[in-house]
Coordinates of C-alpha atoms and ligand atoms in Angstrom, one line a residue:
X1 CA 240.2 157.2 112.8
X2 CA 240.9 155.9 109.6
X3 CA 237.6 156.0 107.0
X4 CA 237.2 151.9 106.2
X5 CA 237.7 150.6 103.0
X6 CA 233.9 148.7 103.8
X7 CA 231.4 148.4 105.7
X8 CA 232.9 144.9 107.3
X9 CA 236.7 147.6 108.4
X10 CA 234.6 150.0 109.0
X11 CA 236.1 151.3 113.1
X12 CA 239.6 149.5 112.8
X13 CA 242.8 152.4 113.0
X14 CA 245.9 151.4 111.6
X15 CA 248.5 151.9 114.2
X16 CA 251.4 153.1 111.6
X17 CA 253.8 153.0 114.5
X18 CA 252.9 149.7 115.5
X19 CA 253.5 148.3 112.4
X20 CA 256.2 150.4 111.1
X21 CA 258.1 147.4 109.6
X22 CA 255.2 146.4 107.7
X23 CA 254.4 149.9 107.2
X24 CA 258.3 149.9 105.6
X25 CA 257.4 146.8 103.7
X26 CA 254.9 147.9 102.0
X27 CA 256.4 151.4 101.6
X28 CA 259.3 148.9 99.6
X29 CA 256.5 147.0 97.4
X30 CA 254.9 149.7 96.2
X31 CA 258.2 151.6 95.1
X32 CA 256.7 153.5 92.0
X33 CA 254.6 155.1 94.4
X34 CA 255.4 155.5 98.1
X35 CA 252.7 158.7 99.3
X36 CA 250.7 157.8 102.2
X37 CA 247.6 158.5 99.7
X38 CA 248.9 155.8 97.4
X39 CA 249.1 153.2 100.0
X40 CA 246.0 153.9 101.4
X41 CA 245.0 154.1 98.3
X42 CA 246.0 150.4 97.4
X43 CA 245.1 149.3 100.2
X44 CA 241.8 150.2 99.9
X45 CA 242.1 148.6 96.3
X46 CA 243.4 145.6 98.0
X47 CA 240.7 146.0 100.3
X48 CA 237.5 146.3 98.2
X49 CA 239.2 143.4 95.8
X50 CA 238.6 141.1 98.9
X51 CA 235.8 142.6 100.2
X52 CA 233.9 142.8 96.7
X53 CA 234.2 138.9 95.7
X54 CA 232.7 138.2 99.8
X55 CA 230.3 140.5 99.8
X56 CA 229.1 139.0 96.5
X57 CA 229.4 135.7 98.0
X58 CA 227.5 136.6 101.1
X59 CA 224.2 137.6 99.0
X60 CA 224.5 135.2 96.0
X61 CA 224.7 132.6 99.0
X62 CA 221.6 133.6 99.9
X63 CA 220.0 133.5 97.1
X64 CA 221.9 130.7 95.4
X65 CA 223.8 129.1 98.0
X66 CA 225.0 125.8 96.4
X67 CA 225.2 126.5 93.0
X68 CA 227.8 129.9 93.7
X69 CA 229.8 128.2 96.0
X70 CA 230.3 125.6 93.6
X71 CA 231.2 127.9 90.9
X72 CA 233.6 130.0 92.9
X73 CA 235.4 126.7 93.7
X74 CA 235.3 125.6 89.6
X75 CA 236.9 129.3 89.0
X76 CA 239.7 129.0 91.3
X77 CA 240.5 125.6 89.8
X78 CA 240.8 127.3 86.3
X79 CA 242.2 130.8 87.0
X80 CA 244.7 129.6 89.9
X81 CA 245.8 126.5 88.9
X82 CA 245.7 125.5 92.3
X83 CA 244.4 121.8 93.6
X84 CA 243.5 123.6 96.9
X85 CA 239.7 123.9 95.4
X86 CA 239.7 119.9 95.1
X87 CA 241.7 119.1 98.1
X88 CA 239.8 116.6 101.0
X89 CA 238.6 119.4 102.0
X90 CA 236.5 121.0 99.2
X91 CA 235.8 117.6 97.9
X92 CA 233.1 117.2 100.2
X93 CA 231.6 120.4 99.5
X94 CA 231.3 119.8 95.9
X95 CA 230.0 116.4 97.0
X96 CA 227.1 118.5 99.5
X97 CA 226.4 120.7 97.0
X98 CA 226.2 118.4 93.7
X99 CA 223.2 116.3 96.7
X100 CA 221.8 118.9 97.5
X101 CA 221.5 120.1 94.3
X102 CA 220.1 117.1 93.2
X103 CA 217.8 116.8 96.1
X104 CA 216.1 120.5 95.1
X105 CA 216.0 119.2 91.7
X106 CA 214.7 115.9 93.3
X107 CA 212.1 118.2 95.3
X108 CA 211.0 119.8 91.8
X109 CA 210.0 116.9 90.1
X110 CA 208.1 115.9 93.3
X111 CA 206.1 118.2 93.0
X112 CA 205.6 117.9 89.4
X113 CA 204.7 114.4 90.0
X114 CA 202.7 115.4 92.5
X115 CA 200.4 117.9 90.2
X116 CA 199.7 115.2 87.5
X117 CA 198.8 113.2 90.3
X118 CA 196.4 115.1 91.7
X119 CA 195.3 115.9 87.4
X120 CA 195.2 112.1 87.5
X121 CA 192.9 111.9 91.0
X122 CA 190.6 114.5 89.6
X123 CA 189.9 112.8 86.0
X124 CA 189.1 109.7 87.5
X125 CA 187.1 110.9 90.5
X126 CA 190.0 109.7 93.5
X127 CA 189.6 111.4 96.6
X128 CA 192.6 111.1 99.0
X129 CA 193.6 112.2 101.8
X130 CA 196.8 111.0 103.9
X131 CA 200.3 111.9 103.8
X132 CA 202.6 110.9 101.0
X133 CA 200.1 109.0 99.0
X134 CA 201.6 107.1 96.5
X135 CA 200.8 107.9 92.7
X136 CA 198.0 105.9 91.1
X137 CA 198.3 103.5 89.2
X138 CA 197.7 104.1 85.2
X139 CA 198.0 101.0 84.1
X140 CA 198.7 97.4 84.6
X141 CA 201.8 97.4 83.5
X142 CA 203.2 99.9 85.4
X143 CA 202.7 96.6 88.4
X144 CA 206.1 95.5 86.5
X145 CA 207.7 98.8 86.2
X146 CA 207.4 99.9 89.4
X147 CA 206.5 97.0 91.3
X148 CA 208.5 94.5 90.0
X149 CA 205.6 92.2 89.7
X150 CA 205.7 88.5 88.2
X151 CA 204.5 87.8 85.0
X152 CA 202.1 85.4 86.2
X153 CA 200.0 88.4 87.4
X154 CA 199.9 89.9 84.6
X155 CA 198.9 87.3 82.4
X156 CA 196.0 86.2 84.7
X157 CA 194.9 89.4 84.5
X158 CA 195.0 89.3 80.7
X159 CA 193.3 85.8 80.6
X160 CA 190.3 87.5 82.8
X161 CA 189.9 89.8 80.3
X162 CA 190.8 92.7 83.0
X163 CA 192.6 95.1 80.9
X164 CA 192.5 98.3 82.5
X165 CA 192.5 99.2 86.2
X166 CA 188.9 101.1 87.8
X167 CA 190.0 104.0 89.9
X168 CA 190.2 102.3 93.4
X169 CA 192.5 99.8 92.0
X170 CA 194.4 102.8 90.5
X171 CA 194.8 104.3 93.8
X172 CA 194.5 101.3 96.6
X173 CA 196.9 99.1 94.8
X174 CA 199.8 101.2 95.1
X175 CA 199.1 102.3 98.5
X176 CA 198.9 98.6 100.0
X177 CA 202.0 97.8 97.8
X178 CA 203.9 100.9 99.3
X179 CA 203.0 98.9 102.4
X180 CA 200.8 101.7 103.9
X181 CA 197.6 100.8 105.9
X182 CA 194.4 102.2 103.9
X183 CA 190.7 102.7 104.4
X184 CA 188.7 103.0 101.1
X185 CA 185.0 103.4 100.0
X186 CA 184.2 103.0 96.4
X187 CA 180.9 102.1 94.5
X188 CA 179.8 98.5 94.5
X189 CA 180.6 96.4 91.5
X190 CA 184.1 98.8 91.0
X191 CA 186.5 96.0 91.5
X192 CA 187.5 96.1 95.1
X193 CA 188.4 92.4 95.5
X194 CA 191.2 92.6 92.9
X195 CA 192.6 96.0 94.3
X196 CA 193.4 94.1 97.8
X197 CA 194.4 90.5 96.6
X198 CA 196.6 92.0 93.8
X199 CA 199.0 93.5 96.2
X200 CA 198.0 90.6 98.9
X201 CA 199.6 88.4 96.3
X202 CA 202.8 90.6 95.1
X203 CA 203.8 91.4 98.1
X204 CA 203.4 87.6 99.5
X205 CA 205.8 86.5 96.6
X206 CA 205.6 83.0 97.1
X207 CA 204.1 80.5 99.1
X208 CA 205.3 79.2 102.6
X209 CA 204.4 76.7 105.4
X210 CA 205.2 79.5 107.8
X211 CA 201.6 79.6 109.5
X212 CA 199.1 82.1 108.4
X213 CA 200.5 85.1 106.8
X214 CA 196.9 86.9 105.2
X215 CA 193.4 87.0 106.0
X216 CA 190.9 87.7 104.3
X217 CA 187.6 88.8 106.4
X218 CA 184.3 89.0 104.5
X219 CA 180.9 89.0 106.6
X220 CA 179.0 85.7 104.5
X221 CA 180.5 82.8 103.6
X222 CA 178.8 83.4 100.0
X223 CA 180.5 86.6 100.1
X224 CA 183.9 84.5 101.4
X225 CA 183.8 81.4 99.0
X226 CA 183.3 84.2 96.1
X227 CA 186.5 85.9 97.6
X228 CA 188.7 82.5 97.9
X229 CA 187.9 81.8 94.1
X230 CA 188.9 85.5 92.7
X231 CA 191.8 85.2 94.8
X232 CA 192.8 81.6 92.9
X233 CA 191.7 82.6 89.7
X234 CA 194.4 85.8 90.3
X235 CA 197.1 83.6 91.7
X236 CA 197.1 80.5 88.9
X237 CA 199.7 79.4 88.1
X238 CA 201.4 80.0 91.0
X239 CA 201.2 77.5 94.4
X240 CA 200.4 79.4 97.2
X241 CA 198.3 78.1 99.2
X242 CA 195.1 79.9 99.3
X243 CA 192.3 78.5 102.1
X244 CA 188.6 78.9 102.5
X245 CA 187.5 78.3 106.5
X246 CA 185.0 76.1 106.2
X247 CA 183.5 73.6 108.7
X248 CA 185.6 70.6 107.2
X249 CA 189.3 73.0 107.5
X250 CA 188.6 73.8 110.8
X251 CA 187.7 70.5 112.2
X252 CA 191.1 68.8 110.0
X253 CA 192.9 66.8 112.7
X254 CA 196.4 68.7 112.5
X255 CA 194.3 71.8 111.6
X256 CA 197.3 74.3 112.8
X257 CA 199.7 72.6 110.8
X258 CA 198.0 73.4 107.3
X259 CA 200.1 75.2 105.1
X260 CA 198.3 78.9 104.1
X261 CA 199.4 81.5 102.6
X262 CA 195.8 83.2 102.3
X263 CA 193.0 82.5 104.8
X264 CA 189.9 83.5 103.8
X265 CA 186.9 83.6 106.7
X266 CA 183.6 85.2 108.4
X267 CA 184.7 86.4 111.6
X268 CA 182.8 83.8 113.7
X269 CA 184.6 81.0 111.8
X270 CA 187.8 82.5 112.1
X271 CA 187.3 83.3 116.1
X272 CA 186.1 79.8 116.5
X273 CA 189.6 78.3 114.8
X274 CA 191.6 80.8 116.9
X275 CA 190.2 80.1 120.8
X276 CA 189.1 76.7 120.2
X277 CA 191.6 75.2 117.7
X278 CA 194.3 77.5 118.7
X279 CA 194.9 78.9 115.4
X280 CA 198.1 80.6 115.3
X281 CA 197.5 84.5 113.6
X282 CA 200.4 85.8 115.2
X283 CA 202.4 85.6 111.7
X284 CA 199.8 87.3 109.3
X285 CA 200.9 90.2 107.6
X286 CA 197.8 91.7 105.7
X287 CA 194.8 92.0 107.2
X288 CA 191.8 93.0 104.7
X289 CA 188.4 93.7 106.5
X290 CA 186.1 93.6 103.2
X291 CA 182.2 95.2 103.5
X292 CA 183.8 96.8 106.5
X293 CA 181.2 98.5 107.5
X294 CA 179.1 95.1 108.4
X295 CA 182.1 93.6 110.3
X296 CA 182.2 96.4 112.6
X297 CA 178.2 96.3 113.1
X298 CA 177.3 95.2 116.3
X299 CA 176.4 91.2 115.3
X300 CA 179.9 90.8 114.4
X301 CA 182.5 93.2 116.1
X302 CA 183.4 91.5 118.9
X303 CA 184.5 88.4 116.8
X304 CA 186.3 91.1 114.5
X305 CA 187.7 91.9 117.4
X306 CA 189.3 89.0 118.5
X307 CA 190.7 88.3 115.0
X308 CA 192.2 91.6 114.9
X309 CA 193.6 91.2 117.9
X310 CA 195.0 87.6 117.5
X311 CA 196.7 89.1 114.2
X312 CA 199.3 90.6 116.6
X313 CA 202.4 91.0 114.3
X314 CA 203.5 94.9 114.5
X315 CA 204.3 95.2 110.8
X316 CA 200.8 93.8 109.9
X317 CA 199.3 96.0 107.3
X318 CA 195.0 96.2 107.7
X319 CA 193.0 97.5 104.8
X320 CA 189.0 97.9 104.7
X321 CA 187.4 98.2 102.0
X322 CA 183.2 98.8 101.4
X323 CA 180.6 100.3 99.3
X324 CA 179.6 102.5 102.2
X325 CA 181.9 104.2 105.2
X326 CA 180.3 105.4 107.9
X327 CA 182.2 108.2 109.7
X328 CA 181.5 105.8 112.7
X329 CA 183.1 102.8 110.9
X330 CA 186.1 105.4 109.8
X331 CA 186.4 107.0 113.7
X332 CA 187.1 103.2 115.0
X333 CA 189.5 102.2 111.9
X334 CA 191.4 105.2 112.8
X335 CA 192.1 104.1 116.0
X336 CA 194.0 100.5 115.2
X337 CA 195.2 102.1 112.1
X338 CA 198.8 103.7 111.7
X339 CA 198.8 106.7 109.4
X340 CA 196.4 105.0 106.7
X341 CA 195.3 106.8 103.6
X342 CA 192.1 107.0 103.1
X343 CA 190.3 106.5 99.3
X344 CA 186.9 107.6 98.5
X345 CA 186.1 107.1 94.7
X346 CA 183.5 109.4 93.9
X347 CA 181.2 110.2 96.8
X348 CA 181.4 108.9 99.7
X349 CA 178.6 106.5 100.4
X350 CA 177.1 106.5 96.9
X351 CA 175.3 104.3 94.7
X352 CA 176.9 103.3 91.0
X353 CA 175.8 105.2 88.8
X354 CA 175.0 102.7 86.3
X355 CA 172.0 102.0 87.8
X356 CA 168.7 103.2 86.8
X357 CA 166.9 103.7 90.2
X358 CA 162.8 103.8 90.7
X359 CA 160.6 104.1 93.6
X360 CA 157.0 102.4 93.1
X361 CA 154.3 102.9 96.1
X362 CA 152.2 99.7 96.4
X363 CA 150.1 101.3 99.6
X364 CA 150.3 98.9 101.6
X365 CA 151.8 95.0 102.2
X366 CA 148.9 93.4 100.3
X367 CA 149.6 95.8 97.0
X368 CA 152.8 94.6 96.9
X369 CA 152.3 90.9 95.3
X370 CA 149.8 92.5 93.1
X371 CA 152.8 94.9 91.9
X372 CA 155.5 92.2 91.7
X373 CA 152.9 90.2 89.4
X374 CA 152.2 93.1 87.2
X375 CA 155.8 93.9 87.2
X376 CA 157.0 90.2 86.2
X377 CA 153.8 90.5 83.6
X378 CA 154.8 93.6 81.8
X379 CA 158.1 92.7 81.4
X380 CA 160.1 90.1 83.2
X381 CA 164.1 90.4 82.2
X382 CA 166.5 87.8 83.9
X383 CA 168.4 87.2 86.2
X384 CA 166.1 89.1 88.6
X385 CA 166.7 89.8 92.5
X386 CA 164.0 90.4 94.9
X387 CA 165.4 91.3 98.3
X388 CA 163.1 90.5 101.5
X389 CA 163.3 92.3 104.9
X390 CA 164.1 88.3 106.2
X391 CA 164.1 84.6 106.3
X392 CA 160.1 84.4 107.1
X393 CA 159.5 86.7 104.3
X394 CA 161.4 84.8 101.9
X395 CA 160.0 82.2 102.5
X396 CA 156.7 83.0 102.4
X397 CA 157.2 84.8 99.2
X398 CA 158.7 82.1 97.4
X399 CA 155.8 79.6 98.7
X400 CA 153.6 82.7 96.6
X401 CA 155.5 82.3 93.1
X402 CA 156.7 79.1 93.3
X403 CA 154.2 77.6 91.7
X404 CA 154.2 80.0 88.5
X405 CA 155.9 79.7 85.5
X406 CA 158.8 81.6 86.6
X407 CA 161.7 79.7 87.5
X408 CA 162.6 80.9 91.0
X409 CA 164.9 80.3 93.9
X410 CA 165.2 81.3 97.5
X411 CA 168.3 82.4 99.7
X412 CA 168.2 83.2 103.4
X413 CA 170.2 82.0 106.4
X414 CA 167.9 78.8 108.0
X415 CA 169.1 76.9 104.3
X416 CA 171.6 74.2 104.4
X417 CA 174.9 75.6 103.3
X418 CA 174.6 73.1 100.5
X419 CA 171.6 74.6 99.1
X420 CA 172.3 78.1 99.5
X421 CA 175.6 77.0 97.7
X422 CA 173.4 75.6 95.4
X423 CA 170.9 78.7 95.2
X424 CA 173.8 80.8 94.0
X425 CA 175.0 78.6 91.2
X426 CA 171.7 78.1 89.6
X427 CA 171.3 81.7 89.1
X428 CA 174.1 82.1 88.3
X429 CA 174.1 79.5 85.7
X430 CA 170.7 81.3 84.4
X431 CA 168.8 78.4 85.5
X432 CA 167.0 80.9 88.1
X433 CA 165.0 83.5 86.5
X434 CA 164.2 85.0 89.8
X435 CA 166.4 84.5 93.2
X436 CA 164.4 85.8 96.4
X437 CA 166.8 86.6 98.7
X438 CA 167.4 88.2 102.6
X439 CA 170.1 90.5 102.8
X440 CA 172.9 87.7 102.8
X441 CA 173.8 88.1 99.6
X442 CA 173.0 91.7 99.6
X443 CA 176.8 92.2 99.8
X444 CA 180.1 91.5 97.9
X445 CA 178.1 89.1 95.7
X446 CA 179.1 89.7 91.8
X447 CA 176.8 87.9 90.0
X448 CA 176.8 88.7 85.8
X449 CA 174.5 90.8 84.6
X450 CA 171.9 90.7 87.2
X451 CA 169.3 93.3 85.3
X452 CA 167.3 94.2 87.8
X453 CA 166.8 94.4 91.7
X454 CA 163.7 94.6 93.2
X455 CA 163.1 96.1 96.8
X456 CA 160.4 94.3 97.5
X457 CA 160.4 95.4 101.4
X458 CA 161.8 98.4 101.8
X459 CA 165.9 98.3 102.7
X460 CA 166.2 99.0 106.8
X461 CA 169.1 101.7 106.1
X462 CA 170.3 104.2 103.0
X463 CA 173.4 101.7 103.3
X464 CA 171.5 98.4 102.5
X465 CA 169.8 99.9 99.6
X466 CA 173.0 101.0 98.2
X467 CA 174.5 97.2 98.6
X468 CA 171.5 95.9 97.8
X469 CA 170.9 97.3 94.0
X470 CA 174.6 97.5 93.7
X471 CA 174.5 93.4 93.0
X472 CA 173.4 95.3 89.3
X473 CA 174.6 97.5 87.5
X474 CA 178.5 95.9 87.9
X475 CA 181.7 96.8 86.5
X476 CA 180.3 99.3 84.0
X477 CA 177.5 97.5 82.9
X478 CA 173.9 99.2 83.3
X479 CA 171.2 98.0 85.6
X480 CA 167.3 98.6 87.1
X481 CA 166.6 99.0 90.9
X482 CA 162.7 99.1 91.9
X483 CA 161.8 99.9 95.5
X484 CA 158.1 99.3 96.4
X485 CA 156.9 101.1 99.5
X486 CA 154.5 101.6 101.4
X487 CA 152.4 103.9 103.2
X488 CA 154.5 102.5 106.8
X489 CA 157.5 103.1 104.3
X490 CA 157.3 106.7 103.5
X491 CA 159.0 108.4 106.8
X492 CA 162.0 106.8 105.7
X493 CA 162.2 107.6 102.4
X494 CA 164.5 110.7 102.5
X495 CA 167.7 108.9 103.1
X496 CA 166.7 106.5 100.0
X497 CA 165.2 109.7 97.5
X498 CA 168.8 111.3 99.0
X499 CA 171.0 108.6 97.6
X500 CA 169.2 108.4 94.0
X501 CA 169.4 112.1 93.8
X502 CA 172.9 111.7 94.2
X503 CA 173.5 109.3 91.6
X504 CA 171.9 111.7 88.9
X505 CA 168.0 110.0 89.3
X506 CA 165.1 112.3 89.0
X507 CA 162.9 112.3 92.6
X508 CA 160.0 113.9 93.5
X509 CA 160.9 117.6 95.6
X510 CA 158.8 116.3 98.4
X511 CA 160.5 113.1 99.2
X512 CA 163.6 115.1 99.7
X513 CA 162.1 118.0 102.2
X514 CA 160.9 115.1 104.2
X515 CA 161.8 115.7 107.7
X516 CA 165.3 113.8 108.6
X517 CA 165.0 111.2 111.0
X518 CA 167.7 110.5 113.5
X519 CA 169.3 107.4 111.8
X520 CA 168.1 103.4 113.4
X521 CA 166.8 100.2 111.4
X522 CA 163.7 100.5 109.7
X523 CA 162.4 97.3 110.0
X524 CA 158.6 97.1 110.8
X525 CA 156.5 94.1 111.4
X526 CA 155.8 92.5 107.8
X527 CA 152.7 90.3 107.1
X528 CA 151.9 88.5 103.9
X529 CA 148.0 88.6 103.4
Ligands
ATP601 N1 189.9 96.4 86.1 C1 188.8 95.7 85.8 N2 188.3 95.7 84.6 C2 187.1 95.1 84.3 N3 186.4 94.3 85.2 C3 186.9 94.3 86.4 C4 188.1 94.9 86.8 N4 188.3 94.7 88.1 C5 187.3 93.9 88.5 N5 186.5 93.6 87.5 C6 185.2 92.8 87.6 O1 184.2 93.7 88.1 C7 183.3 92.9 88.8 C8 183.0 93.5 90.2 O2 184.2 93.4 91.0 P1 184.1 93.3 92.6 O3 183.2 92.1 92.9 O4 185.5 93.2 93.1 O5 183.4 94.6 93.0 P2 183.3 95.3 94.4 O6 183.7 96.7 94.2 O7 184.0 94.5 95.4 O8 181.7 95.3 94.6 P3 180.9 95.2 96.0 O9 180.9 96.5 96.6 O10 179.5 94.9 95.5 O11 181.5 94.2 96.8 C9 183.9 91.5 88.9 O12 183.2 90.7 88.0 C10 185.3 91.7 88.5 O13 185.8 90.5 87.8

């Protein structure tokens, strides 16, 4: 047996009888040399020429697949002369090659995106997780350059004095404009209204009489009239047509037949429109549930319930968006949600960190007028909240100081929506020093510069407190919480001293090796002496 030129003829004989002719041939070519050596020698030549150039190509293909074969085939062109390499039939190969070179060059920069990205995240405190996230946002303008959005947004923006985007409008916008579904938790007063009705608006585009095509689901209607003007304020200039359910909508004769781009509700209202007035949801295609983690408390879920369910379009995109995100609250979003991205700024269930935080002990119930006097003496700063544990309470307490020379107001649920309307404006306004309230407005409400929050019953849960004092200390601005206590109070400080801890204020060692309670509403009988 003939020893093979190669490994790859290695085991094939020549059969010289065979192929004598050939053998002859070949004898003819080679005429300057004819010896059996000399043609095996050539042939092995001839051989090793062919073998060398595939067995090149063989391992450069694995290491560079595309880019050799594509070379090879600019070579032949040059050396041979030839149009075989750019016939139909290499065309398409070039054609492969010159994608999927592009889509490895493609892959590179994705992952060079994704590193700044995740440089980006980490500066500004965005925790994501999800797959493909989309890359935040660094600034308003990249809404045009990537977004294509109108100018209108822009320059309301501008005119608002918003110049800059907080880091869960970084993140959430994108997302919701990628059109993905998204659950995110960031600290109160961080500007979560605009991060959902900026894309709400973009990707509306324009108004329609088509039927309902966005709700908006907040758990107060204080909380929801605040919502509906943002959102107008946002869209000016622009018609869309933006409502607020209230009693005098719903009860419209051709109610059905409103036009509405943007419905903004509390879930009972909007439950009421949909099975008595036979409200059509079937259209909507953004869903925000806003202080999520209250819709989904047991007072309200089942008529969340029913509005998520009457929003039956498949391509509807749901968002929810809180200060606080119970793993609860998360377990049940994940299972309407379709592969949602999830965005914690910061720590999850946090307070801002604006907020100077203090914990006073008044004893018992009857030190705690003494304390709010002495308190209001020393040095009284408005605007000044003082949250309540509920209506009776507030009342009572504002019967106590109404009569000083402090100018103060009272908020709970028995009022007339006209007054509590009314409640909200005067402080805001500064006409109110001092605004006693239940926790009704202890969400969503962004009132200017409130200075200081006073606990003056202790919050029922680590999540009310946070809401709570978060109504100061807003969008950068600094702010004072004081949370009286008492001697009933002190088993359930922990979760409280846990939070300020966490938000960089100083608490006494022993409030924090308090023994953990199993979490329920702290909410014990209250009696003004
Ligand atoms: N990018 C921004 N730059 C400056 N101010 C902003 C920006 N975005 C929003 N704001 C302002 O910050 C304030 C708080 O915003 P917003 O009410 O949306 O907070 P939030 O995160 O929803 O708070 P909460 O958890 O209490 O509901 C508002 O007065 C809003 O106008």
């Amino acid at each position: 047996m003939d020893k093979g030129p190669s490994f790859l003829f290695a085991g094939i004989t020549f059969n010289r009888k065979k192929f004598s002719s050939d053998f002859a041939r070949f004898k003819e070519i080679k005429k300057s040399d004819d010896s059996e050596e000399t043609f095996v020698e050539n042939e092995k030549a001839e051989m090793e020429e062919i073998d060398k150039p595939f067995k090149k190509r063989e391992v450069k293909a694995i290491e560079k697949p595309f880019k050799k074969r594509k070379r090879r085939a600019g070579v032949s062109d040059n050396v041979e002369g030839f149009s075989v390499f750019k016939s139909s039939k290499t065309e398409p190969i070039l054609e492969e090659n010159e994608e999927t070179d592009k889509a490895s060059q493609g892959k590179k920069e994705l992952y060079r995106q994704m590193e700044r990205d995740a440089i980006f995240r980490k500066k500004h405190n965005i925790h994501t997780s999800g797959s493909n996230i989309p890359s935040p946002l660094q600034d308003f303008s990249e809404l045009k350059s990537r977004y294509e959005c109108r100018p209108y947004i822009l320059r309301n923006l501008a005119e608002l004095g918003i110049k800059e985007p907080t880091p869960i409008q970084m993140q959430a916008i994108p997302i919701l404009l990628s059109g993905r579904e998204c659950f995110a938790c960031a600290p109160t007063g961080s500007g979560k209204t605009l991060a959902f009705v900026c894309p709400m608006l973009m990707k509306l585009k324009r108004a329609s009489k088509d039927g309902v095509r966005a709700v908006i689901l907040c758990p107060t209607r204080e909380l929801a009239s605040q919502t509906y003007r943002e959102c107008k304020k946002l869209a000016k200039g622009k018609k869309f047509y933006i409502k607020l359910m209230t009693k005098q909508l719903v009860n419209t004769a051709e109610f059905s037949k409103v036009p509405c781009d943007i419905l903004i509700s509390t879930p009972l209202r909007l439950k009421f429109a949909v099975t008595k007035r036979k409200l059509d949801l079937s259209r909507v295609e953004y869903l925000v549930l806003d202080e999520s983690d209250k819709l989904f408390e047991l007072g309200l879920l089942k008529q969340v319930d029913a509005v998520v369910k009457a929003c039956s379009n498949p391509s509807i995109i749901r968002s929810l968006f809180s200060a606080t995100l119970p793993d609860t609250v998360e377990e049940l979003a994940r299972t309407i949600m379709h592969d949602a991205v999830r965005v914690i700024i910061g720590r999850k269930n946090s307070a801002s960190e604006s907020i100077k935080q203090k914990l006073v002990f008044v004893g018992s119930e009857e030190g705690k007028l003494i304390a709010l006097r002495q308190t209001f003496q020393e040095s009284l700063n408005p605007p000044v909240l003082v949250f309540v544990q509920n209506k009776e309470r507030a009342k009572d307490l504002y019967n106590e100081l109404k009569f000083s020379d402090i100018r103060v107001d009272v908020i709970h649920s028995d009022l007339p929506q006209l007054q509590r309307e009314n409640a909200i404006d005067n402080f805001r306004a500064g006409k109110t020093w001092v605004l006693i309230a239940t926790d009704v407005i202890a969400r969503g409400m962004d009132f200017k510069g409130v200075n200081c929050v006073i606990n003056y019953d202790f919050p029922d849960s680590s999540s009310a407190y946070i809401h709570r004092i978060g109504r100061s200390g807003r969008a950068g601005r600094s702010g004072e919480a004081v949370t009286f206590y008492t001697e009933a109070d002190v088993r359930y400080l922990k979760n409280i001293a846990n939070v300020m801890k966490a938000s960089g204020c100083e608490v006494p060692e022993w409030m924090l090796s308090l023994p953990k309670l199993k979490w329920r509403k702290h909410r014990p009988k209250r009696v003004f002496k």
